[in-house]
Amino acid sequence: MSKMLDLIQSPSDLKKLPLDQLPALAAEIRELIMNSVGKNGGHLAPNLGTVEITMALHRVFDFATDRMLWDVGHQCYTHKLLTGRAKDFDLKLRQKGGVSGFPEPLESDYDLFAVGHAGTAISTGVGMARGDQLAGRDTKVVSLIGDASIVNGLAFEGLNAAGTLKRQMLIILNDNSMSISEPQGAFANYLEHLRATTTYGEVKKKVLDLLEHIPYGQQISDVAYHVKQGVKNTLAPGHIFEDLGLKYFGPVDGHDLPALIEKLNELKDLDCPAVLHVKTVKGKGYEWASEDPTTFHSPKPYRVEGCRVTLEKGTGRSWTAAFADAMVALAKKHSNVVGITAAMPDGTGMIKLKPVFPERYFDTGICEGHATTMAAGMTKAGLRPVVAVYSTFIQRAFDNIFQEICLQGLPVIFCLDRAGLVGDDGAVHHGFCDLTFLKAQPGMVLMAPSDEKELQRSLDFAMTLEQPSALRYPRDNCPPVPLGEDGTWAITKRGGVSRRLREGTDATLLAYGSMAWQATEAAALLENEGLSVGVVDGRFCKPLDGEMLEALFATGKPILTVEDHAVINGFGTAVVEHAALHRLDGRLVTRLGLPDHWIRAASRGQQLKEVGLDAAGIARSVRAAIEEVRAVPVEKSAKQRGVAIR
């Protein structure tokens, strides 16, 4: 660790440093962040861009009592280093038992919320401001939000409420002209216009001085007021915020520490809500990061050799890459297919569609609700939208899926990347509840492919449906080989059609989606112990394969459902519900899935092991289930029922 950072155990130590030493500290912080992300992966470019503004905020405010609200949270590394978490940061960032890559109240009282989704900081800031005011506390509230996050609907709702406050609240608009990729929408263009203007405060003063000398006469004072406002708004943009009741300041250089500290000291004691527009450079300090901020937004580990940076290459083929190719192939087959993403073009793989069919590619920015509702409109107009969203973010569009898609019976296809455990991003990004709320939607078809060929076939099948559908896959690699022979994707009168991957007589693992790979590995382990365990690839969570389930229950042998989703109201729950509805023996079912507690940052492999969803953990559960069933005989055997497994 650097010598200067050794001196910073809390923000109070930062306040003691001479002003002229702060740039050197900023350089040390950048170097530590760069080295740490190089070893562990993480969010690099966003954190390099917020070093000075974070230092200035901690220099001016006292966040031991004042309130600091982070939006998204992946830009908080400097904040963590200044609040006593520099030790082991280099080795344990985003590692099991280490420092989270997002704000985490379990780590420090300086982190008020565990936050990894965009658009929340202004609303939580308004809530804290109102709460402190009612409690008689004289605290300062600061919400830091990015230019990409501020276009989110919740952020606009927060701005609308912030303008009604009768007390201090400072909103820092961190404007780096980027989200993960290029910013989208009209508001991004508006901010670009603001960046191109002279500092708003200076222009505003000059304009107001000029307007005082324009003679309108008292008899047309009302007209004069509106004319003055129009002239002011034309010459001094920034009025969107002021018209909402927020004082606007900026734009200012977000890397000029002395100027930032001076400006924050000026604004600290304002008794009204205000916006400080800060211009920053994503990836600041390292040319290779600032020139390619998309690649270095959240890179895998890398090596830096002079000006050359080599990213660690993963082995195998990711589900995201498999979807990207399948999406392009689907668009080539169907001229009415369009692709939609919500600020995750690279993360979802949807970006691969853009150069092939640019007119059929749409990025809405961080606006999942709008993306979903826009898809509804497109479908009504004759198109077939494929909406690619992370599982953790699709829940932000729950009401839109309910009202605009399912209630209308529109055949929109949702492709949910990062479903299940996501590894080192931790609890804020796990995709653990998509089945929970999508399963309740009438008419929704839920699917999960188990290998790359199945992903392609499931997309083709979704195109044949005249109802909404969703398929899920994890942040992981596809199985290196197909898990079974080609099978037809279909829905019959008995439900969705599953496929059998392995025969077995002692128990059956009924896997949903990608977990079929771990299930087959577990069955192979048990075979070495003399146990014969079958594996069925469930494919459909809704509708379930009723014929397959009837045959499995008829054997009287244990059935273990395996899913990378919350065990509460997931795939296994659907199987138990089916058993209850059809008077099958639900005692045979053991549900394996994510437990009812938060899974913290670690590698995906470590997380699967922690919850018993690796091959060894699944095998343990199978042994226990077999022993339990042997101890409690089932009333009727499969032979007595005369039912065979297909």
PDB file of N, CA and C in Angstrom, residues 35-83:
ATOM      1  N   ASN A  35      -4.367  -1.342 -10.006  1.00  0.00           N
ATOM      2  CA  ASN A  35      -3.723  -2.615  -9.676  1.00  0.00           C
ATOM      3  C   ASN A  35      -4.720  -3.626  -9.113  1.00  0.00           C
ATOM      4  N   SER A  36      -5.626  -3.142  -8.267  1.00  0.00           N
ATOM      5  CA  SER A  36      -6.591  -4.043  -7.627  1.00  0.00           C
ATOM      6  C   SER A  36      -7.539  -4.654  -8.649  1.00  0.00           C
ATOM      7  N   VAL A  37      -8.063  -3.824  -9.549  1.00  0.00           N
ATOM      8  CA  VAL A  37      -8.973  -4.338 -10.570  1.00  0.00           C
ATOM      9  C   VAL A  37      -8.221  -5.253 -11.532  1.00  0.00           C
ATOM     10  N   GLY A  38      -6.945  -4.929 -11.779  1.00  0.00           N
ATOM     11  CA  GLY A  38      -6.136  -5.786 -12.638  1.00  0.00           C
ATOM     12  C   GLY A  38      -6.012  -7.197 -12.093  1.00  0.00           C
ATOM     13  N   LYS A  39      -5.971  -7.327 -10.761  1.00  0.00           N
ATOM     14  CA  LYS A  39      -5.845  -8.646 -10.130  1.00  0.00           C
ATOM     15  C   LYS A  39      -7.194  -9.349  -9.987  1.00  0.00           C
ATOM     16  N   ASN A  40      -8.215  -8.577  -9.642  1.00  0.00           N
ATOM     17  CA  ASN A  40      -9.489  -9.174  -9.237  1.00  0.00           C
ATOM     18  C   ASN A  40     -10.632  -8.973 -10.215  1.00  0.00           C
ATOM     19  N   GLY A  41     -10.457  -8.091 -11.202  1.00  0.00           N
ATOM     20  CA  GLY A  41     -11.588  -7.662 -12.006  1.00  0.00           C
ATOM     21  C   GLY A  41     -12.396  -6.641 -11.219  1.00  0.00           C
ATOM     22  N   GLY A  42     -13.336  -6.000 -11.868  1.00  0.00           N
ATOM     23  CA  GLY A  42     -14.150  -5.002 -11.177  1.00  0.00           C
ATOM     24  C   GLY A  42     -14.431  -3.817 -12.060  1.00  0.00           C
ATOM     25  N   HIS A  43     -14.959  -2.768 -11.459  1.00  0.00           N
ATOM     26  CA  HIS A  43     -15.339  -1.571 -12.213  1.00  0.00           C
ATOM     27  C   HIS A  43     -14.165  -0.587 -12.198  1.00  0.00           C
ATOM     28  N   LEU A  44     -13.508  -0.470 -13.310  1.00  0.00           N
ATOM     29  CA  LEU A  44     -12.292   0.343 -13.385  1.00  0.00           C
ATOM     30  C   LEU A  44     -12.567   1.774 -13.833  1.00  0.00           C
ATOM     31  N   ALA A  45     -13.010   1.958 -15.084  1.00  0.00           N
ATOM     32  CA  ALA A  45     -13.155   3.298 -15.649  1.00  0.00           C
ATOM     33  C   ALA A  45     -14.069   4.204 -14.825  1.00  0.00           C
ATOM     34  N   PRO A  46     -15.217   3.717 -14.306  1.00  0.00           N
ATOM     35  CA  PRO A  46     -16.069   4.606 -13.500  1.00  0.00           C
ATOM     36  C   PRO A  46     -15.359   5.120 -12.248  1.00  0.00           C
ATOM     37  N   ASN A  47     -14.540   4.286 -11.625  1.00  0.00           N
ATOM     38  CA  ASN A  47     -13.864   4.695 -10.398  1.00  0.00           C
ATOM     39  C   ASN A  47     -12.683   5.616 -10.663  1.00  0.00           C
ATOM     40  N   LEU A  48     -12.002   5.409 -11.771  1.00  0.00           N
ATOM     41  CA  LEU A  48     -10.923   6.335 -12.126  1.00  0.00           C
ATOM     42  C   LEU A  48     -11.475   7.733 -12.377  1.00  0.00           C
ATOM     43  N   GLY A  49     -12.712   7.813 -12.824  1.00  0.00           N
ATOM     44  CA  GLY A  49     -13.309   9.115 -13.141  1.00  0.00           C
ATOM     45  C   GLY A  49     -13.860   9.870 -11.956  1.00  0.00           C
ATOM     46  N   THR A  50     -14.003   9.211 -10.792  1.00  0.00           N
ATOM     47  CA  THR A  50     -14.643   9.874  -9.649  1.00  0.00           C
ATOM     48  C   THR A  50     -13.695  10.062  -8.466  1.00  0.00           C
ATOM     49  N   VAL A  51     -12.401   9.980  -8.700  1.00  0.00           N
ATOM     50  CA  VAL A  51     -11.438  10.103  -7.595  1.00  0.00           C
ATOM     51  C   VAL A  51     -11.507  11.489  -6.964  1.00  0.00           C
ATOM     52  N   GLU A  52     -11.393  12.543  -7.772  1.00  0.00           N
ATOM     53  CA  GLU A  52     -11.332  13.900  -7.216  1.00  0.00           C
ATOM     54  C   GLU A  52     -12.648  14.338  -6.590  1.00  0.00           C
ATOM     55  N   ILE A  53     -13.771  14.040  -7.241  1.00  0.00           N
ATOM     56  CA  ILE A  53     -15.040  14.483  -6.673  1.00  0.00           C
ATOM     57  C   ILE A  53     -15.310  13.775  -5.349  1.00  0.00           C
ATOM     58  N   THR A  54     -14.898  12.507  -5.231  1.00  0.00           N
ATOM     59  CA  THR A  54     -15.079  11.791  -3.963  1.00  0.00           C
ATOM     60  C   THR A  54     -14.191  12.380  -2.879  1.00  0.00           C
ATOM     61  N   MET A  55     -12.933  12.674  -3.221  1.00  0.00           N
ATOM     62  CA  MET A  55     -12.023  13.293  -2.252  1.00  0.00           C
ATOM     63  C   MET A  55     -12.551  14.647  -1.799  1.00  0.00           C
ATOM     64  N   ALA A  56     -13.048  15.433  -2.748  1.00  0.00           N
ATOM     65  CA  ALA A  56     -13.552  16.769  -2.410  1.00  0.00           C
ATOM     66  C   ALA A  56     -14.770  16.676  -1.499  1.00  0.00           C
ATOM     67  N   LEU A  57     -15.649  15.736  -1.774  1.00  0.00           N
ATOM     68  CA  LEU A  57     -16.840  15.571  -0.927  1.00  0.00           C
ATOM     69  C   LEU A  57     -16.457  15.198   0.500  1.00  0.00           C
ATOM     70  N   HIS A  58     -15.520  14.269   0.652  1.00  0.00           N
ATOM     71  CA  HIS A  58     -15.102  13.871   2.001  1.00  0.00           C
ATOM     72  C   HIS A  58     -14.292  14.973   2.687  1.00  0.00           C
ATOM     73  N   ARG A  59     -13.665  15.828   1.915  1.00  0.00           N
ATOM     74  CA  ARG A  59     -12.917  16.958   2.496  1.00  0.00           C
ATOM     75  C   ARG A  59     -13.870  18.018   3.053  1.00  0.00           C
ATOM     76  N   VAL A  60     -14.977  18.231   2.378  1.00  0.00           N
ATOM     77  CA  VAL A  60     -15.882  19.330   2.742  1.00  0.00           C
ATOM     78  C   VAL A  60     -16.961  18.878   3.725  1.00  0.00           C
ATOM     79  N   PHE A  61     -17.530  17.698   3.491  1.00  0.00           N
ATOM     80  CA  PHE A  61     -18.623  17.219   4.341  1.00  0.00           C
ATOM     81  C   PHE A  61     -18.088  16.246   5.397  1.00  0.00           C
ATOM     82  N   ASP A  62     -18.897  15.970   6.394  1.00  0.00           N
ATOM     83  CA  ASP A  62     -18.564  14.977   7.410  1.00  0.00           C
ATOM     84  C   ASP A  62     -19.596  13.856   7.318  1.00  0.00           C
ATOM     85  N   PHE A  63     -19.275  12.832   6.542  1.00  0.00           N
ATOM     86  CA  PHE A  63     -20.251  11.776   6.295  1.00  0.00           C
ATOM     87  C   PHE A  63     -20.338  10.757   7.429  1.00  0.00           C
ATOM     88  N   ALA A  64     -19.673  11.050   8.545  1.00  0.00           N
ATOM     89  CA  ALA A  64     -19.952  10.283   9.753  1.00  0.00           C
ATOM     90  C   ALA A  64     -21.332  10.651  10.281  1.00  0.00           C
ATOM     91  N   THR A  65     -21.751  11.882   9.999  1.00  0.00           N
ATOM     92  CA  THR A  65     -23.092  12.340  10.391  1.00  0.00           C
ATOM     93  C   THR A  65     -23.903  12.802   9.190  1.00  0.00           C
ATOM     94  N   ASP A  66     -23.248  13.426   8.200  1.00  0.00           N
ATOM     95  CA  ASP A  66     -23.947  13.815   6.980  1.00  0.00           C
ATOM     96  C   ASP A  66     -24.279  12.575   6.151  1.00  0.00           C
ATOM     97  N   ARG A  67     -25.053  12.766   5.093  1.00  0.00           N
ATOM     98  CA  ARG A  67     -25.561  11.631   4.314  1.00  0.00           C
ATOM     99  C   ARG A  67     -24.947  11.606   2.919  1.00  0.00           C
ATOM    100  N   MET A  68     -24.348  10.474   2.557  1.00  0.00           N
ATOM    101  CA  MET A  68     -23.804  10.295   1.215  1.00  0.00           C
ATOM    102  C   MET A  68     -24.541   9.142   0.548  1.00  0.00           C
ATOM    103  N   LEU A  69     -25.299   9.437  -0.512  1.00  0.00           N
ATOM    104  CA  LEU A  69     -26.079   8.428  -1.233  1.00  0.00           C
ATOM    105  C   LEU A  69     -25.443   8.180  -2.590  1.00  0.00           C
ATOM    106  N   TRP A  70     -25.057   6.934  -2.832  1.00  0.00           N
ATOM    107  CA  TRP A  70     -24.452   6.549  -4.105  1.00  0.00           C
ATOM    108  C   TRP A  70     -25.515   5.989  -5.037  1.00  0.00           C
ATOM    109  N   ASP A  71     -25.435   6.389  -6.303  1.00  0.00           N
ATOM    110  CA  ASP A  71     -26.322   5.809  -7.303  1.00  0.00           C
ATOM    111  C   ASP A  71     -25.549   4.742  -8.069  1.00  0.00           C
ATOM    112  N   VAL A  72     -26.150   3.597  -8.301  1.00  0.00           N
ATOM    113  CA  VAL A  72     -25.509   2.415  -8.879  1.00  0.00           C
ATOM    114  C   VAL A  72     -24.504   1.844  -7.881  1.00  0.00           C
ATOM    115  N   GLY A  73     -23.525   2.635  -7.469  1.00  0.00           N
ATOM    116  CA  GLY A  73     -22.608   2.202  -6.429  1.00  0.00           C
ATOM    117  C   GLY A  73     -21.290   1.672  -6.938  1.00  0.00           C
ATOM    118  N   HIS A  74     -21.177   1.376  -8.232  1.00  0.00           N
ATOM    119  CA  HIS A  74     -19.927   0.800  -8.717  1.00  0.00           C
ATOM    120  C   HIS A  74     -18.811   1.834  -8.840  1.00  0.00           C
ATOM    121  N   GLN A  75     -19.092   3.101  -8.502  1.00  0.00           N
ATOM    122  CA  GLN A  75     -18.076   4.149  -8.562  1.00  0.00           C
ATOM    123  C   GLN A  75     -17.601   4.558  -7.166  1.00  0.00           C
ATOM    124  N   CYS A  76     -17.701   3.634  -6.207  1.00  0.00           N
ATOM    125  CA  CYS A  76     -17.454   3.974  -4.806  1.00  0.00           C
ATOM    126  C   CYS A  76     -16.085   3.545  -4.291  1.00  0.00           C
ATOM    127  N   TYR A  77     -15.172   3.110  -5.149  1.00  0.00           N
ATOM    128  CA  TYR A  77     -13.901   2.568  -4.668  1.00  0.00           C
ATOM    129  C   TYR A  77     -13.088   3.610  -3.890  1.00  0.00           C
ATOM    130  N   THR A  78     -13.003   4.834  -4.403  1.00  0.00           N
ATOM    131  CA  THR A  78     -12.261   5.879  -3.682  1.00  0.00           C
ATOM    132  C   THR A  78     -12.893   6.124  -2.322  1.00  0.00           C
ATOM    133  N   HIS A  79     -14.201   6.146  -2.271  1.00  0.00           N
ATOM    134  CA  HIS A  79     -14.934   6.305  -1.011  1.00  0.00           C
ATOM    135  C   HIS A  79     -14.538   5.210  -0.019  1.00  0.00           C
ATOM    136  N   LYS A  80     -14.400   3.985  -0.505  1.00  0.00           N
ATOM    137  CA  LYS A  80     -14.023   2.888   0.397  1.00  0.00           C
ATOM    138  C   LYS A  80     -12.598   3.064   0.905  1.00  0.00           C
ATOM    139  N   LEU A  81     -11.706   3.506   0.031  1.00  0.00           N
ATOM    140  CA  LEU A  81     -10.316   3.699   0.441  1.00  0.00           C
ATOM    141  C   LEU A  81     -10.168   4.812   1.471  1.00  0.00           C
ATOM    142  N   LEU A  82     -11.049   5.798   1.428  1.00  0.00           N
ATOM    143  CA  LEU A  82     -10.971   6.934   2.362  1.00  0.00           C
ATOM    144  C   LEU A  82     -11.719   6.677   3.663  1.00  0.00           C
ATOM    145  N   THR A  83     -12.445   5.564   3.733  1.00  0.00           N
ATOM    146  CA  THR A  83     -13.255   5.293   4.925  1.00  0.00           C
ATOM    147  C   THR A  83     -12.817   4.008   5.630  1.00  0.00           C
TER     148      THR A  83
END
